[in-house]
Amino acid sequence: MATLPGSKSTSKVAVTSGMQEDSPKEQQFQEIEKLQDLGINASDINKLKGSGYCTILSLIQTTKKELCNVKGISEAKVEKILEVASKIENCSSFITANELVQKRLKVLKMTTGSKTLDQTLGGGIESMSITELFGENRCGKTQICHTLAVTAQLPKEANGGNGKVCYIDTEGTFRPEKICKIAERYGINGEDVLDNILYARAFTHEHLYHLLAISAAKMCEEPFALLIVDSIISLFRVDFSGRGELSERQQKLNKTMSILSKLGEQFNIAIVITNQVMSDPGATMTFIANPMKP
């Protein structure tokens, strides 16, 4: 029987202590509170955390313009914060290719539950990267997400991520009872698996931004292996419905993808998003063989 992080099983103590021993090696992020050691005001740090900036790397990955949008943070403060952040997190300069190899050794590969799909992906879904599942409606994208929500919690020796899962549902398709059935397949307790899934229903693209900020704070507190957004496009299609809003929709979508990519790199987690294909009405007029497109 596999043992999960935070499991209620009899081996709970052993699992917890083991995770604590590994955490100094695996934790790749510097918490934003370290700014205070170099003279940044605690109230300013709290303002940044309230806007979703919970790590030093998240500050370095953000433009000055965006940081100035944080209420109570002036341009002068942003300059000082970024100067201090660069001293703590040495990622604003070049590294050797060998150093990059060492960084890549920390990348995790988590099984999808399908040997064929794992082989296609080169061993499973990777941490520090975004995996997109796309296809027509009801083709099994959400089912794969449910399976990944279980396999990501498996020990690393079982091709899992040994961490918790953040599941953001934009269409109301998450079914906890399915999670329990999948857990049975792997011989693990369904309730333990559900306890390790942080679930939220997103209703607008702005709400999605808010949930991603909350998830960043949670990832600073506990070990996570996977973040799922099912589906990524549905909220944007509703919030930006007219052709005149396509440009703004694309900009907001690009911003979301950027946030997800940064989260994956900061916390060494896998990002999985689902997307739907749609029919191109003009395809039949131009003799295109397949009128479907993402």
Coordinates of C-alpha atoms in Angstrom, one line a residue, residues 16-245:
T16 CA 5.8 13.2 8.3
S17 CA 9.4 13.0 9.6
G18 CA 10.7 11.8 6.3
M19 CA 9.2 14.8 4.5
Q20 CA 10.8 17.1 7.1
E21 CA 14.2 15.6 6.5
D22 CA 13.9 16.0 2.7
S23 CA 12.4 19.5 2.8
P24 CA 15.7 21.5 3.1
K25 CA 17.0 19.8 0.0
E26 CA 13.9 20.0 -2.0
Q27 CA 12.7 23.5 -1.1
Q28 CA 13.9 25.7 -4.0
F29 CA 12.2 28.9 -3.1
Q30 CA 13.2 31.7 -0.8
E31 CA 10.3 33.0 1.3
I32 CA 9.5 36.7 0.9
E33 CA 9.9 37.3 4.7
K34 CA 13.7 37.2 4.1
L35 CA 13.4 40.8 2.7
Q36 CA 12.9 42.0 6.3
D37 CA 16.4 40.8 7.2
L38 CA 17.8 43.4 4.7
G39 CA 15.7 46.3 5.8
I40 CA 12.3 46.0 4.0
N41 CA 9.4 47.0 6.2
A42 CA 7.2 44.1 7.4
S43 CA 4.0 46.0 6.4
D44 CA 5.2 46.3 2.8
I45 CA 6.0 42.5 2.8
N46 CA 2.5 41.8 3.9
K47 CA 1.1 44.0 1.1
L48 CA 3.1 42.0 -1.4
K49 CA 2.0 38.7 0.1
G50 CA -1.6 39.9 -0.1
S51 CA -1.2 40.4 -3.8
G52 CA 0.2 36.9 -4.3
Y53 CA 3.9 37.6 -4.2
C54 CA 5.1 35.0 -1.6
T55 CA 8.6 34.2 -2.8
I56 CA 11.7 36.2 -3.7
L57 CA 11.7 34.7 -7.2
S58 CA 8.1 35.9 -7.7
L59 CA 9.3 39.5 -7.2
I60 CA 12.2 39.1 -9.6
Q61 CA 9.9 37.5 -12.3
T62 CA 7.5 40.5 -12.1
T63 CA 7.9 43.9 -13.9
K64 CA 8.3 47.1 -11.9
K65 CA 5.0 48.3 -13.4
E66 CA 3.1 45.4 -12.0
L67 CA 4.7 45.7 -8.5
C68 CA 3.8 49.4 -8.5
N69 CA 0.1 48.4 -8.9
V70 CA 0.3 46.8 -5.4
K71 CA -1.6 49.2 -3.1
G72 CA 0.8 51.1 -0.8
I73 CA 3.9 50.2 -2.8
S74 CA 5.5 53.2 -4.4
E75 CA 8.0 53.2 -7.3
A76 CA 10.9 54.0 -4.9
K77 CA 9.9 51.1 -2.7
V78 CA 9.8 48.8 -5.7
E79 CA 13.3 49.8 -6.7
K80 CA 14.6 49.0 -3.2
I81 CA 12.6 45.7 -3.0
L82 CA 14.0 44.5 -6.3
E83 CA 17.5 45.5 -5.3
V84 CA 17.3 43.5 -2.1
A85 CA 15.6 40.6 -3.8
S86 CA 18.4 40.3 -6.3
K87 CA 20.9 40.0 -3.5
I88 CA 19.0 37.1 -1.9
E89 CA 18.0 35.2 -5.1
N90 CA 21.0 35.0 -7.4
C91 CA 19.0 34.2 -10.6
S92 CA 19.4 37.5 -12.5
S93 CA 22.7 36.5 -14.0
F94 CA 24.1 33.8 -16.3
I95 CA 24.8 30.2 -15.1
T96 CA 26.8 27.5 -16.8
A97 CA 25.1 24.7 -18.7
N98 CA 26.4 22.3 -16.1
E99 CA 24.6 24.2 -13.4
L100 CA 21.5 24.0 -15.5
V101 CA 21.9 20.2 -15.7
Q102 CA 22.0 20.1 -11.9
K103 CA 18.8 22.2 -11.7
R104 CA 17.1 19.9 -14.2
L105 CA 17.9 16.9 -12.0
K106 CA 15.3 18.3 -9.6
V107 CA 12.5 18.0 -12.2
L108 CA 10.0 15.4 -11.3
K109 CA 8.1 13.1 -13.7
M110 CA 4.7 11.9 -12.5
T111 CA 2.7 9.1 -14.1
T112 CA -0.6 9.7 -15.8
G113 CA -1.8 6.3 -15.0
S114 CA -1.4 5.2 -18.6
K115 CA 1.8 3.5 -19.8
T116 CA 1.2 4.6 -23.4
L117 CA 0.6 8.2 -22.4
D118 CA 3.6 8.2 -20.1
Q119 CA 5.8 6.9 -23.0
T120 CA 4.4 9.7 -25.2
L121 CA 5.3 12.3 -22.6
G122 CA 8.8 10.8 -22.0
G123 CA 8.0 9.4 -18.6
G124 CA 5.0 11.4 -17.4
I125 CA 4.1 15.0 -16.8
E126 CA 7.0 17.2 -15.7
S127 CA 7.4 19.6 -12.9
M128 CA 8.5 23.2 -13.7
S129 CA 6.5 23.0 -17.0
I130 CA 2.9 23.3 -18.3
T131 CA 1.2 20.3 -19.8
E132 CA -1.9 21.1 -21.9
L133 CA -4.6 18.4 -22.4
F134 CA -6.9 19.4 -25.3
G135 CA -9.6 17.7 -27.3
E136 CA -13.3 17.8 -28.1
N137 CA -15.9 17.9 -25.4
R138 CA -16.3 14.7 -23.3
C139 CA -13.1 13.0 -24.7
G140 CA -11.6 12.3 -21.3
K141 CA -9.6 15.4 -20.3
T142 CA -11.2 15.8 -16.9
Q143 CA -10.8 12.0 -16.2
I144 CA -7.0 12.3 -16.8
C145 CA -7.0 15.3 -14.4
H146 CA -8.8 13.2 -11.7
T147 CA -6.2 10.4 -12.2
L148 CA -3.3 12.9 -11.9
A149 CA -4.8 14.3 -8.7
V150 CA -4.2 10.9 -7.3
T151 CA -0.9 9.8 -8.9
A152 CA 0.8 13.2 -8.0
Q153 CA 0.4 12.1 -4.3
L154 CA 2.2 8.8 -4.8
P155 CA 5.8 8.4 -3.5
K156 CA 8.5 9.4 -5.9
E157 CA 9.7 5.8 -6.2
A158 CA 6.2 4.9 -7.5
N159 CA 6.5 7.7 -10.2
G160 CA 4.5 10.2 -8.1
G161 CA 5.2 13.6 -6.8
N162 CA 4.9 13.0 -3.1
G163 CA 3.0 16.2 -2.6
K164 CA -0.4 17.8 -2.4
V165 CA -2.6 18.9 -5.3
C166 CA -4.3 22.2 -6.0
Y167 CA -7.3 21.7 -8.3
I168 CA -9.0 24.8 -9.8
D169 CA -12.3 23.9 -11.4
T170 CA -13.9 26.4 -13.8
E171 CA -16.8 24.3 -15.1
G172 CA -18.0 22.3 -12.0
T173 CA -16.8 19.0 -13.3
F174 CA -14.7 17.8 -10.4
R175 CA -16.1 14.7 -8.8
P176 CA -14.6 13.6 -5.4
E177 CA -16.2 10.2 -5.6
K178 CA -14.2 9.5 -8.8
I179 CA -11.1 10.3 -6.9
C180 CA -11.9 7.7 -4.3
K181 CA -12.4 5.0 -7.0
I182 CA -9.1 5.9 -8.6
A183 CA -7.4 5.8 -5.2
E184 CA -8.6 2.2 -4.7
R185 CA -6.9 1.2 -7.9
Y186 CA -3.6 2.3 -6.4
G187 CA -4.4 0.7 -3.0
I188 CA -4.5 4.0 -1.0
N189 CA -7.2 5.4 1.2
G190 CA -9.6 7.7 -0.7
E191 CA -10.2 10.0 2.3
D192 CA -6.4 10.6 2.6
V193 CA -6.2 11.5 -1.1
L194 CA -9.1 13.9 -0.8
D195 CA -7.5 15.6 2.3
N196 CA -4.5 16.3 0.2
I197 CA -6.4 18.0 -2.6
L198 CA -7.0 21.7 -2.2
Y199 CA -10.1 22.4 -4.4
A200 CA -11.6 25.7 -5.5
R201 CA -14.3 26.6 -8.0
A202 CA -13.4 29.7 -10.2
F203 CA -16.2 31.8 -11.6
T204 CA -14.5 34.6 -13.5
H205 CA -11.0 35.2 -14.8
E206 CA -10.4 37.7 -12.0
H207 CA -11.5 35.1 -9.5
L208 CA -9.0 32.8 -11.1
Y209 CA -6.2 35.3 -10.5
H210 CA -7.2 35.6 -6.9
L211 CA -7.2 31.8 -6.4
L212 CA -3.7 31.5 -8.0
A213 CA -2.5 34.1 -5.5
I214 CA -3.9 32.1 -2.6
S215 CA -2.4 28.9 -4.0
A216 CA 1.1 30.5 -4.0
A217 CA 0.7 31.3 -0.3
K218 CA -0.4 27.7 0.4
M219 CA 2.6 26.3 -1.5
C220 CA 4.9 28.3 0.7
E221 CA 3.4 26.5 3.7
E222 CA 3.0 22.9 2.5
P223 CA 4.7 20.6 -0.2
F224 CA 2.7 20.6 -3.4
A225 CA 3.4 18.5 -6.5
L226 CA 0.6 19.5 -9.0
L227 CA -1.7 22.4 -9.9
I228 CA -4.6 21.7 -12.2
V229 CA -6.8 24.2 -14.0
D230 CA -9.8 22.5 -15.7
S231 CA -10.4 24.2 -18.0
I232 CA -8.2 27.2 -18.8
I233 CA -10.2 28.8 -21.6
S234 CA -13.9 28.6 -20.4
L235 CA -13.8 31.7 -18.1
F236 CA -12.2 33.8 -20.8
R237 CA -14.7 32.8 -23.4
V238 CA -17.5 34.0 -21.1
D239 CA -15.9 37.1 -19.8
F240 CA -14.7 38.3 -23.2
S241 CA -17.4 37.1 -25.6
G242 CA -17.4 39.6 -28.5
R243 CA -14.9 39.7 -31.4
G244 CA -14.0 43.2 -30.3
E245 CA -12.7 41.8 -27.0

